[in-house]
Amino acid sequence: MAPPLASAKLTLSYPLYASDFDPQNSNFLLVGGGGGESRTGLGNKITLINTSRKQTISEVVEINLSTEEDSVTSLAVASSTPSSVTVFAGINSSQKDQNAGKNEHLRSFRLEYPPRRTVDGEGSKDGVIQEYKGQTAPLGRASLFKPSTASKKETYQRITRLSRPCKVNGGQLGAIATGLAPEGEIVLFDAKTNGPMGPWVEARISTGKEEAGDLDIVGLDDAEDSPPATFAVAYCTDYMVHAFRMTLKQNAPPEPHLAYSEPHPDTFSRTKARPKFRSLRFITPHLLLLLQIRPNRSGADLLLLELSPHFQGRILSQQRLHSGIKSATALSVTHLPCSGSSQLSQHVIAVAGQDTSISIFHLEHPQKPPFRSLKIQPHTILRSVHPLQITSLSFSTFLTSPEPQQSTPPQYIKLASTSVANTIVVHTLPLLPYPPPSSKSPRQRYVLTSPGRSDSAQNTISIAMAALAMVLGILLLQAFTEIRGGTPEYLGVKGWLPRRVHDLIAVPYLLGNHTNTSHVPTILPSDSSSSAASAISSLSNRASPAASSANEQVTGALSDTPQKAKEAVSSALDAASSAASELSDASAAYSATASSTVSSASSTVSSAAFSVTTLASHKYNHIRDLLSRHHHHRRHETPPSDHPIPHMIIHDNDGTGDLRAGFLHEGRGEAGRRFEELRREEKEVWKRRLQEAGVWAVEEGEAVLKGVFFGGVAQAVGRAAG
């Protein structure tokens, strides 16, 4: 958000409804309003305000209007000189005159400026600025609207808008629009006069039952080189925007084109109400800014409407006002000019909300079509500017040369706001040279906020940052899974961990289940008893040789380890009993003749389980005894130099998955590598295998394994990975 803005406040004696800066002198502001034709004691006035200072504003001169007539409902500065200013205002005649069919609603006045020394405060006496008694003069009055046919005459001049004078011939177009009329009307007139007199009406446009909510006029660049002057005019009703081209002194009446119509909600929408247009302003002759109020006063939006050469419009972008604004009451726009070498230009936008806040935006855009990727950017929000509803907003005109120089002082634009609480507040908005002084590029213009990156550049940066975040996330996930043993080590992050942290959280990579299940037969269900018999016979034939071989290998093992053998036999018998029960159920489902085969297979399975379990128990106890002896020799015996201590070796039995152990009395040769020489993942694999075999436990530590040779390391690691 922008830093706090300097502001000045002034309270007058009457409610204010309209305001406008002198386009040639930003030190003077005109405001108007009043209590109307009433007995409230509030006068109807137009006041000239001195805004030359940031912190204080003051009255210069005021025009006291008749209290028998209506208040000032709208006004616009027509022209100015260094010594005076001419203003057009909407002021209804008395109700008596209106009932008689006479309503001179368009008035013009001239106000003289005070001497410069008086404005700047230099002509003071004893520190008190002397009051200036300026001269004011009414120039004329006219009735341009068609007489009202309603029984109650309420028509008033709701809108007064004037174009900037053309650069070549000074041509200026004015427009006024009705309010509370039985039939809406817009009147276009030649404003290059000192007062509204003579047959000066250029055209009339009827808007039917829908009155114009707002209108705006802009001069066309291609018409400034030669007269007559040509202008683009746009106006909006509740749901439609119309635009057309207008030339002074043209014979044919203008033909408004429907530039945009707010579409109806679809069938499934919760509400059938449509947003309504409140105000509009030209950004360029081909770009319109629209202020729209959402249904049921649920918010407000700013829309950018691009106009084709034939005034066909399309919405380019939309910006919603902050959530505190339920409805908007005023809109103002000013242009920050740029040098001819600049391709871009900036507009400053102000919107007043019903909550007495003012939202300020800026719009960076090309000076000419095509318009791509335009976006209205928020600048700041001024909250609680007035005690009551804001009735008008006006920007001063930025008049300094658009090309900043080293000697140019700080530049500003001013924003004035008025309210029905009789208050005027003027905010001063500082401008920045662009490019900034730190840049080596030549300065081309002033801006409210330095332009940011284009949408395409911003999107590219956003995509790049998102891709970088994804890559970092993937790397972190890969590192975590490597540390926890979920994937092979590609990054090698385990080596980056401190030893203590590694021992706490690191897990070796072991892929899949290492149990060899190639000897287990596959039994598929069949509709015939012969299939079941064949499957059971296959199981019996495979189990018999295994049982016989196991019995021959472990006959002598039972006497050495009776207790472990009994436990293994008990477990094997339970498994065999379960298998026999399942086989028995299967045989009964197919044929009674298979029962003898099932019994035989059950006995074979029980015998095989008993034999294999006993063999494993004996073999692994043998290795554990050897490991204990090896550790004892290393700790308590010091061998002579000519009789070294034999070294224990544990190796994979020809890649079958069984472990064998023994002692080496000579050099290690090709027998294997010491435990200390193994890689980290190899150590983890061997520790796991020894632990599963019951030969070694984690609480014994790695000291027990130091000095032990391990053979068949590649086969063991390969089997763990496969």
XYZ file of C-alpha atoms in Angstrom:
722
model
C 0.000 0.000 0.000
C 1.017 3.611 -0.591
C 2.214 5.782 2.337
C -0.295 8.196 3.937
C -1.217 11.105 1.694
C -1.155 14.757 2.663
C -4.680 16.167 2.922
C -6.521 19.357 3.797
C -10.147 19.781 4.887
C -12.573 22.675 4.754
C -16.177 22.939 5.976
C -18.562 25.316 4.221
C -22.041 26.511 5.161
C -24.008 24.412 2.673
C -24.159 20.831 1.376
C -21.981 20.188 -1.694
C -23.032 18.220 -4.778
C -20.517 19.060 -7.541
C -16.863 20.004 -8.020
C -14.305 20.588 -10.771
C -10.685 21.769 -10.953
C -9.589 24.489 -13.337
C -7.894 22.423 -16.094
C -5.287 25.159 -16.576
C -4.551 25.866 -12.917
C -4.603 23.102 -10.320
C -4.492 25.676 -7.496
C -8.188 26.485 -7.927
C -11.208 24.275 -7.316
C -14.853 25.152 -7.936
C -17.580 23.588 -5.804
C -21.346 24.066 -5.773
C -24.454 23.029 -3.890
C -26.983 24.392 -1.475
C -30.247 23.811 0.319
C -32.418 24.363 -2.781
C -35.750 26.134 -2.854
C -36.565 25.716 0.823
C -36.818 27.548 4.091
C -33.945 25.712 5.752
C -31.702 28.755 5.745
C -29.040 26.981 3.697
C -27.976 29.127 0.773
C -27.288 28.041 -2.811
C -23.725 28.898 -3.766
C -20.733 28.336 -6.035
C -17.391 28.745 -4.244
C -13.845 29.111 -5.556
C -11.353 27.255 -3.338
C -7.616 27.920 -3.095
C -5.784 24.531 -3.004
C -2.212 25.764 -3.488
C -1.100 24.421 -0.112
C -1.006 20.752 0.891
C -2.057 21.181 4.490
C -4.652 23.972 4.241
C -7.315 25.047 1.750
C -9.372 28.232 1.865
C -12.242 30.089 0.217
C -11.282 32.682 -2.367
C -14.629 33.968 -3.588
C -18.202 32.686 -3.737
C -21.314 33.350 -5.760
C -24.499 33.637 -3.734
C -27.425 32.313 -5.732
C -31.126 32.876 -5.228
C -32.781 30.873 -2.487
C -35.968 30.978 -4.575
C -34.368 28.588 -7.053
C -32.905 25.106 -6.842
C -29.401 24.265 -5.662
C -26.419 23.557 -7.913
C -26.730 19.921 -9.045
C -23.796 19.757 -11.485
C -21.027 21.980 -12.803
C -17.996 21.960 -15.123
C -15.244 24.450 -15.891
C -15.538 25.622 -19.509
C -12.440 27.751 -19.941
C -9.992 29.797 -17.961
C -7.367 32.520 -18.288
C -4.666 33.578 -15.846
C -7.158 36.089 -14.398
C -10.571 34.357 -14.535
C -12.505 31.134 -15.033
C -15.838 30.384 -16.747
C -18.095 27.693 -15.363
C -21.321 25.996 -16.553
C -23.756 24.768 -13.909
C -27.072 23.001 -13.650
C -29.521 25.086 -11.588
C -33.278 24.712 -11.904
C -35.574 27.720 -11.943
C -38.129 28.149 -9.192
C -40.952 25.662 -8.941
C -43.353 28.414 -9.954
C -41.483 29.040 -13.202
C -41.273 25.305 -13.899
C -45.005 24.901 -13.489
C -45.390 27.728 -15.981
C -43.279 25.785 -18.486
C -40.104 27.825 -17.994
C -37.000 26.162 -16.591
C -33.705 27.876 -17.370
C -31.593 25.047 -16.011
C -28.253 25.799 -17.740
C -26.327 28.734 -16.249
C -22.878 30.191 -16.872
C -20.709 32.369 -14.619
C -17.334 34.037 -14.626
C -15.160 34.338 -11.524
C -12.053 36.492 -11.312
C -8.914 35.085 -9.742
C -7.120 36.982 -6.958
C -3.591 38.285 -7.468
C -0.937 35.580 -7.184
C 0.595 37.155 -4.053
C -2.745 36.897 -2.285
C -3.161 33.244 -3.261
C 0.328 32.309 -2.102
C -0.162 34.090 1.221
C 2.578 36.628 0.607
C 0.183 39.599 0.733
C -0.424 39.178 4.429
C -0.513 41.716 7.199
C 0.669 40.755 10.679
C 0.658 37.125 9.585
C -3.022 37.208 8.572
C -3.925 36.729 4.913
C -6.046 39.597 3.678
C -9.524 38.702 2.481
C -9.929 38.982 -1.246
C -13.135 40.445 -2.651
C -13.162 38.993 -6.160
C -15.546 39.950 -8.915
C -18.194 37.456 -10.103
C -20.657 37.858 -12.934
C -23.454 35.700 -14.374
C -23.023 35.284 -18.140
C -26.308 33.767 -19.162
C -28.974 31.135 -18.713
C -30.847 28.879 -21.127
C -33.464 26.140 -21.309
C -32.231 23.332 -23.585
C -34.367 20.384 -22.456
C -37.745 19.768 -23.988
C -40.555 20.964 -21.669
C -41.703 18.276 -19.271
C -45.150 16.791 -19.902
C -45.472 15.375 -16.387
C -48.031 16.822 -14.003
C -45.279 17.307 -11.412
C -42.275 19.089 -12.865
C -39.177 17.430 -11.426
C -36.760 17.381 -14.354
C -33.309 18.720 -13.496
C -29.854 18.870 -15.096
C -28.253 15.819 -13.614
C -25.038 15.783 -15.693
C -22.880 18.576 -17.107
C -19.841 17.459 -19.110
C -17.438 19.451 -21.308
C -14.634 18.269 -23.550
C -11.159 19.764 -23.500
C -10.736 22.491 -26.155
C -9.183 21.253 -29.389
C -5.541 22.188 -29.883
C -6.014 23.658 -33.380
C -9.227 25.629 -33.469
C -10.242 25.546 -29.788
C -13.511 23.770 -30.559
C -15.249 22.467 -27.457
C -18.267 20.198 -27.156
C -20.628 20.243 -24.168
C -23.279 17.761 -23.092
C -26.020 17.791 -20.467
C -28.426 15.030 -19.439
C -31.756 14.975 -17.623
C -32.702 13.521 -14.289
C -36.225 12.568 -13.100
C -37.640 13.324 -16.553
C -40.627 11.444 -18.038
C -38.401 10.714 -21.028
C -34.625 10.868 -20.813
C -32.728 13.298 -23.011
C -29.123 14.231 -23.814
C -28.398 17.629 -25.383
C -25.095 18.325 -27.174
C -24.055 21.953 -27.682
C -21.145 24.105 -28.788
C -19.425 25.258 -25.593
C -17.064 27.748 -27.277
C -19.000 30.773 -26.126
C -19.050 33.127 -23.200
C -22.579 32.129 -22.314
C -25.492 29.968 -23.395
C -27.213 32.192 -25.900
C -28.264 31.844 -29.506
C -29.141 28.685 -31.491
C -26.132 26.664 -30.285
C -27.689 23.199 -29.797
C -25.826 20.660 -31.971
C -27.940 17.532 -31.381
C -30.517 15.881 -29.149
C -30.560 12.212 -28.200
C -33.582 10.602 -26.611
C -32.890 7.755 -24.182
C -36.536 6.795 -23.676
C -37.685 5.625 -20.297
C -34.109 4.896 -19.230
C -32.132 8.020 -18.389
C -28.400 8.373 -18.887
C -26.546 7.429 -15.725
C -23.370 9.139 -16.910
C -21.683 10.414 -20.088
C -18.231 11.496 -21.238
C -16.602 13.244 -24.200
C -13.098 12.964 -25.655
C -11.491 14.611 -28.674
C -10.335 12.347 -31.503
C -6.645 12.651 -32.303
C -7.086 12.190 -36.023
C -9.395 15.231 -36.149
C -7.108 17.718 -34.406
C -5.012 18.494 -37.485
C -7.832 20.218 -39.334
C -11.259 21.618 -38.494
C -13.996 20.854 -37.893
C -13.285 19.223 -34.527
C -14.530 15.663 -34.019
C -15.313 14.018 -30.705
C -16.208 10.600 -29.356
C -19.204 10.564 -27.009
C -20.309 7.697 -24.757
C -23.143 7.353 -22.288
C -24.565 4.550 -20.189
C -27.992 3.570 -18.946
C -28.643 0.922 -16.323
C -27.708 -2.032 -18.550
C -26.302 -0.636 -21.811
C -23.389 1.456 -23.066
C -23.757 3.548 -26.238
C -21.068 5.425 -28.167
C -20.893 7.548 -31.310
C -18.797 10.099 -33.185
C -19.829 13.770 -33.186
C -18.569 16.688 -35.291
C -19.350 20.299 -34.567
C -21.624 21.966 -37.125
C -22.594 18.655 -38.689
C -25.951 18.611 -40.394
C -26.971 14.999 -39.791
C -27.905 13.957 -36.256
C -25.530 11.460 -34.596
C -26.379 7.764 -34.536
C -25.540 6.153 -31.179
C -24.216 2.584 -31.444
C -24.838 -0.062 -28.812
C -21.289 -0.757 -27.648
C -22.111 -3.182 -24.852
C -25.145 -4.670 -23.129
C -25.064 -6.411 -19.777
C -26.180 -10.016 -20.447
C -29.086 -11.580 -18.602
C -28.257 -14.222 -15.975
C -28.535 -17.829 -17.103
C -31.465 -20.051 -16.211
C -29.722 -21.674 -13.245
C -28.535 -18.441 -11.618
C -29.712 -17.828 -8.057
C -30.711 -14.259 -8.862
C -32.214 -12.838 -12.028
C -31.074 -9.279 -11.291
C -28.333 -7.750 -13.429
C -25.519 -5.388 -12.419
C -26.144 -1.727 -13.222
C -23.774 0.808 -14.740
C -23.177 3.823 -12.528
C -20.498 5.885 -14.310
C -18.103 5.837 -17.237
C -14.983 7.698 -18.383
C -12.859 7.628 -21.522
C -9.308 6.405 -21.009
C -8.523 6.809 -24.711
C -10.927 7.254 -27.646
C -10.849 3.445 -27.969
C -10.929 2.456 -24.289
C -13.726 3.065 -21.772
C -13.711 2.669 -17.998
C -17.061 1.535 -16.551
C -18.214 1.601 -12.930
C -20.778 -1.109 -12.239
C -22.904 -1.833 -9.154
C -23.672 -5.460 -8.362
C -27.268 -6.629 -7.735
C -28.751 -5.980 -4.299
C -25.914 -3.569 -3.485
C -23.525 -6.447 -2.955
C -20.416 -4.748 -4.351
C -18.962 -2.692 -7.171
C -16.592 -3.380 -10.067
C -14.446 -1.449 -12.523
C -14.514 -2.750 -16.102
C -12.362 -1.914 -19.122
C -14.290 -1.855 -22.406
C -12.369 -1.758 -25.687
C -14.165 0.022 -28.544
C -13.647 -0.945 -32.171
C -13.674 1.728 -34.922
C -17.387 0.941 -35.314
C -17.974 1.232 -31.537
C -18.398 -2.483 -30.892
C -17.162 -3.169 -27.389
C -15.615 -6.102 -25.558
C -14.647 -6.374 -21.902
C -10.868 -6.608 -21.402
C -10.620 -6.872 -17.629
C -12.555 -6.449 -14.405
C -11.444 -5.254 -10.981
C -13.660 -5.640 -7.926
C -13.574 -2.901 -5.305
C -12.766 -3.833 -1.725
C -15.373 -5.755 0.257
C -16.417 -2.723 2.333
C -17.907 -1.037 -0.741
C -21.453 -2.248 -1.383
C -22.262 0.605 -3.770
C -20.260 3.399 -5.426
C -21.265 7.058 -5.560
C -18.631 8.831 -7.701
C -15.860 8.222 -10.241
C -13.005 10.394 -11.505
C -10.061 9.791 -13.847
C -6.974 11.788 -14.805
C -4.257 11.207 -17.382
C -0.522 11.451 -16.702
C 0.922 12.537 -20.070
C 4.093 11.046 -21.484
C 6.714 11.981 -24.045
C 6.304 11.046 -27.673
C 8.961 8.324 -27.411
C 7.032 6.431 -24.733
C 4.747 3.648 -25.888
C 2.882 3.399 -22.584
C 0.796 5.829 -20.591
C -0.768 5.822 -17.114
C -4.186 6.879 -15.840
C -5.113 7.417 -12.195
C -8.603 6.347 -11.106
C -10.590 7.233 -7.972
C -13.860 5.629 -6.830
C -15.968 6.765 -3.873
C -17.957 4.168 -1.939
C -21.098 4.442 0.120
C -18.888 3.843 3.191
C -17.224 7.278 2.599
C -13.992 5.610 1.501
C -12.062 6.445 -1.672
C -10.240 3.701 -3.586
C -7.387 4.826 -5.837
C -6.115 2.723 -8.752
C -3.707 3.147 -11.619
C -3.864 1.735 -15.128
C -0.822 1.261 -17.351
C -1.822 0.959 -21.005
C -0.622 1.541 -24.589
C -1.497 4.892 -26.064
C -3.106 3.265 -29.087
C -4.729 -0.104 -29.873
C -4.305 -3.000 -29.677
C -4.832 -3.323 -25.926
C -3.603 -6.607 -24.474
C -3.319 -7.841 -20.916
C -4.572 -4.655 -19.302
C -5.125 -4.764 -15.564
C -6.378 -2.111 -13.138
C -3.918 -2.064 -10.228
C -4.908 -0.948 -6.688
C -2.823 1.887 -5.253
C -4.364 2.809 -1.896
C -7.640 3.146 0.015
C -8.573 6.330 1.860
C -11.052 5.406 4.586
C -13.634 7.590 6.358
C -12.770 10.649 4.304
C -16.095 12.408 5.100
C -18.681 12.053 7.860
C -21.501 11.560 5.339
C -21.956 10.373 1.759
C -19.441 11.516 -0.857
C -21.175 13.338 -3.719
C -18.350 14.136 -6.158
C -14.701 13.426 -7.000
C -12.398 15.602 -9.109
C -8.758 15.190 -10.156
C -6.570 18.139 -11.027
C -4.924 18.204 -14.449
C -1.215 17.374 -14.580
C 0.295 20.252 -16.562
C 4.078 19.904 -16.102
C 6.197 18.813 -19.057
C 5.951 15.012 -19.296
C 9.735 14.703 -19.696
C 11.303 15.074 -16.224
C 14.446 17.170 -15.876
C 17.054 17.239 -13.131
C 15.893 20.715 -12.096
C 12.200 19.828 -12.033
C 10.779 19.987 -8.476
C 8.642 17.177 -7.041
C 5.364 16.834 -8.888
C 1.848 16.112 -7.590
C -1.746 15.679 -8.609
C -4.669 16.582 -6.382
C -7.889 14.728 -5.649
C -10.860 16.707 -4.308
C -13.964 15.144 -2.776
C -17.177 16.733 -1.484
C -20.039 15.513 0.654
C -23.510 16.418 1.845
C -21.900 17.147 5.239
C -20.665 20.520 3.816
C -17.066 19.258 3.737
C -14.304 19.444 1.118
C -11.182 17.298 1.376
C -8.220 17.662 -0.991
C -5.595 14.891 -1.055
C -2.171 15.437 -2.632
C -0.740 12.430 -4.510
C 3.019 12.545 -5.197
C 4.272 11.456 -8.632
C 7.469 9.633 -9.518
C 9.732 10.132 -12.551
C 9.922 7.049 -14.724
C 12.342 5.446 -15.341
C 13.655 6.223 -11.844
C 16.824 8.317 -11.328
C 18.811 5.155 -10.523
C 18.202 3.915 -14.062
C 20.481 4.987 -16.886
C 17.519 5.208 -19.269
C 16.248 8.702 -20.102
C 13.199 9.769 -18.117
C 10.098 9.826 -20.256
C 7.188 10.592 -17.933
C 5.739 10.839 -14.435
C 3.728 8.036 -12.872
C 1.780 7.484 -9.681
C 3.318 4.040 -9.236
C 6.243 2.614 -11.169
C 4.929 0.060 -13.672
C 5.425 -3.530 -12.660
C 6.174 -6.474 -14.849
C 3.882 -7.298 -17.719
C 1.398 -10.113 -17.248
C 3.366 -12.406 -19.573
C 6.601 -11.797 -17.646
C 4.787 -12.242 -14.340
C 3.252 -15.512 -15.553
C 6.668 -16.760 -16.695
C 8.209 -15.970 -13.320
C 5.283 -17.611 -11.502
C 5.609 -20.777 -13.594
C 9.370 -20.875 -13.026
C 8.930 -20.479 -9.264
C 6.264 -23.186 -9.206
C 8.548 -25.539 -11.160
C 11.442 -24.790 -8.770
C 9.207 -25.517 -5.785
C 8.159 -28.823 -7.323
C 11.783 -29.832 -7.987
C 12.773 -28.983 -4.406
C 9.806 -30.952 -3.106
C 10.778 -33.976 -5.200
C 14.398 -33.794 -4.030
C 13.335 -33.572 -0.380
C 10.984 -36.528 -0.809
C 13.730 -38.556 -2.509
C 16.166 -37.694 0.269
C 13.652 -38.745 2.922
C 12.874 -42.059 1.229
C 16.593 -42.787 0.832
C 17.227 -42.137 4.513
C 14.322 -44.387 5.515
C 15.380 -47.143 3.131
C 12.471 -46.787 0.710
C 14.546 -46.350 -2.451
C 18.098 -47.024 -3.658
C 20.620 -44.317 -2.870
C 20.824 -41.981 -5.848
C 21.578 -38.756 -3.961
C 23.708 -40.282 -1.222
C 22.126 -38.158 1.494
C 22.806 -40.757 4.187
C 26.453 -39.799 4.021
C 25.569 -36.167 4.799
C 24.011 -37.050 8.161
C 25.956 -36.899 11.415
C 26.759 -40.366 12.711
C 24.434 -40.093 15.705
C 21.515 -38.881 13.589
C 22.217 -41.549 10.994
C 22.069 -44.347 13.561
C 18.723 -43.027 14.859
C 16.782 -42.609 11.625
C 18.625 -44.273 8.721
C 17.316 -47.596 7.453
C 19.059 -49.786 4.804
C 17.379 -50.285 1.448
C 15.815 -53.757 1.311
C 13.469 -54.269 -1.603
C 10.626 -56.741 -1.380
C 10.213 -60.080 0.482
C 13.318 -62.297 0.342
C 11.593 -65.573 1.044
C 12.155 -68.090 -1.737
C 8.728 -69.380 -2.687
C 9.678 -71.197 -5.868
C 9.044 -74.582 -4.212
C 5.402 -73.781 -3.380
C 2.994 -75.387 -5.871
C 0.092 -73.449 -7.351
C -3.275 -75.077 -6.827
C -6.114 -73.674 -8.912
C -9.766 -74.554 -8.382
C -11.276 -76.946 -10.908
C -14.698 -78.224 -11.744
C -13.569 -81.892 -11.740
C -12.222 -84.175 -9.029
C -9.380 -85.260 -11.303
C -7.913 -81.687 -11.229
C -7.948 -81.661 -7.440
C -6.333 -85.062 -7.298
C -3.647 -83.961 -9.720
C -2.871 -80.868 -7.642
C -2.708 -82.836 -4.402
C -0.520 -85.470 -6.022
C 1.829 -82.729 -7.193
C 2.085 -81.407 -3.652
C 2.815 -84.883 -2.314
C 5.444 -85.626 -4.944
C 7.246 -82.307 -4.233
C 7.103 -82.705 -0.462
C 8.381 -86.342 -0.268
C 11.925 -85.751 -1.601
C 12.288 -82.645 0.557
C 11.271 -84.566 3.655
C 13.639 -87.466 2.944
C 16.591 -85.182 2.332
C 15.865 -83.169 5.438
C 15.664 -86.319 7.631
C 19.028 -87.560 6.380
C 20.745 -84.215 7.068
C 19.518 -83.553 10.589
C 19.377 -86.945 12.239
C 22.238 -86.128 14.572
C 21.120 -82.591 15.276
C 18.385 -83.410 17.738
C 20.735 -84.600 20.436
C 22.837 -81.412 20.347
C 19.989 -78.930 20.629
C 16.972 -80.743 22.051
C 15.174 -77.749 23.453
C 15.307 -75.656 20.224
C 14.466 -78.721 18.173
C 11.352 -79.378 20.251
C 10.170 -75.811 19.800
C 10.747 -75.963 16.047
C 9.024 -79.322 15.757
C 5.995 -78.039 17.657
C 5.698 -75.038 15.305
C 6.129 -77.218 12.235
C 3.495 -79.714 13.429
C 0.995 -76.890 13.929
C 1.611 -75.661 10.414
C 1.381 -79.160 9.023
C -1.881 -79.784 10.880
C -3.367 -76.605 9.385
C -2.221 -77.609 5.917
C -3.671 -81.083 6.353
C -7.012 -79.636 7.433
C -7.132 -77.373 4.347
C -6.173 -80.227 2.053
C -8.768 -82.481 3.687
C -11.523 -79.892 3.067
C -10.423 -79.533 -0.529
C -10.456 -83.275 -1.121
C -13.954 -83.656 0.349
C -15.273 -81.003 -2.042
C -14.067 -82.895 -5.105
C -13.975 -86.633 -4.376
C -13.927 -89.023 -1.497
C -11.241 -91.070 -3.245
C -8.670 -88.309 -2.652
C -8.689 -88.668 1.149
C -5.842 -91.197 1.231
C -3.721 -88.912 -0.956
C -4.438 -85.975 1.325
C -3.381 -87.933 4.390
C -0.176 -88.972 2.718
C 0.571 -85.411 1.633
C -0.162 -84.122 5.128
C 2.268 -86.567 6.677
C 4.918 -85.640 4.137
C 4.459 -81.945 4.780
C 4.712 -82.469 8.538
C 7.898 -84.461 8.126
C 9.414 -81.838 5.805
C 8.565 -78.980 8.147
C 10.051 -80.860 11.105
C 13.255 -81.666 9.265
C 13.864 -78.229 7.766
C 13.183 -76.438 11.040
C 15.549 -78.709 12.938
C 18.241 -78.215 10.310
C 17.987 -74.454 10.484
C 18.115 -74.445 14.261
C 21.208 -76.653 14.373
C 23.058 -74.817 11.623
C 22.499 -71.329 13.052
C 23.439 -72.390 16.606
C 26.681 -73.697 15.202
C 27.415 -70.292 13.635
C 26.537 -68.489 16.864
C 28.999 -70.729 18.789
C 31.719 -69.974 16.285
C 31.040 -66.254 16.542
C 31.266 -66.408 20.354
C 34.601 -68.239 20.151
C 35.939 -65.704 17.658
C 34.996 -62.795 19.904
C 36.506 -64.517 22.954
C 39.825 -65.128 21.169
C 40.076 -61.503 20.061
C 39.425 -60.152 23.577
C 41.368 -62.530 25.865
C 44.163 -64.220 23.926
C 47.407 -62.756 22.615
C 48.831 -65.201 20.087
C 52.545 -65.618 19.352
C 53.818 -63.951 16.254
C 54.287 -67.295 14.434
C 50.779 -68.542 15.361
C 48.210 -65.864 14.449
C 44.647 -66.087 15.693
C 42.444 -67.877 13.185
C 39.813 -65.608 11.638
C 36.166 -66.543 11.380
C 34.423 -66.354 8.007
C 30.696 -66.313 7.293
C 29.693 -66.760 3.693
C 26.741 -67.401 1.463
C 26.424 -71.057 0.503
C 26.818 -70.819 -3.268
C 24.015 -68.243 -3.589
C 21.350 -70.551 -2.087
C 20.497 -68.227 0.769
C 21.993 -70.536 3.481
C 24.795 -69.332 5.748
C 28.004 -71.230 6.450
C 30.769 -70.421 8.881
C 34.310 -71.564 9.668
C 37.824 -70.443 10.631
C 40.702 -69.353 8.397
C 44.172 -70.353 9.639
C 46.067 -68.904 6.709
C 45.839 -65.559 4.923
C 42.365 -64.500 3.915
C 43.125 -64.895 0.235
C 39.941 -64.576 -1.775
C 37.753 -65.665 1.087
C 36.027 -62.302 1.617
C 36.317 -58.927 3.363
C 36.362 -57.922 6.991
C 33.209 -56.453 8.465
C 34.997 -53.081 8.855
C 35.803 -53.075 5.120
C 32.224 -53.528 3.993
C 30.220 -50.638 2.600
C 27.436 -49.264 4.736
C 24.638 -50.905 2.757
C 26.514 -54.239 2.804
C 26.865 -54.037 6.583
C 23.150 -53.381 6.952
C 22.274 -56.398 4.787
C 24.570 -58.785 6.721
C 23.372 -57.511 10.122
C 19.791 -58.104 9.072
C 20.520 -61.636 7.868
C 22.403 -62.535 11.039
C 19.619 -61.086 13.157
C 16.945 -63.061 11.306
C 18.999 -66.244 11.769
C 19.281 -65.626 15.510
C 23.087 -65.506 15.324
C 23.458 -61.860 16.340
C 21.290 -59.258 18.160
C 21.297 -55.468 17.850
C 22.014 -54.969 21.544
C 25.312 -56.920 21.189
C 26.660 -54.120 18.990
C 28.911 -54.243 15.969
C 32.003 -54.960 18.118
C 31.118 -58.679 18.054
C 31.384 -58.679 14.260
C 34.691 -56.838 13.972
C 37.400 -58.981 12.406
C 34.899 -61.434 10.916
C 35.301 -62.087 7.217
C 32.188 -62.141 5.059
C 32.215 -63.985 1.779
C 29.691 -63.956 -1.038
C 28.890 -60.308 -0.280
C 27.738 -59.543 -3.799
C 25.358 -62.507 -3.795
C 23.893 -61.531 -0.425
C 23.309 -57.926 -1.419
C 21.921 -58.951 -4.780
C 19.476 -61.346 -3.155
C 18.340 -58.594 -0.731
C 17.669 -56.251 -3.666
C 15.959 -58.909 -5.754
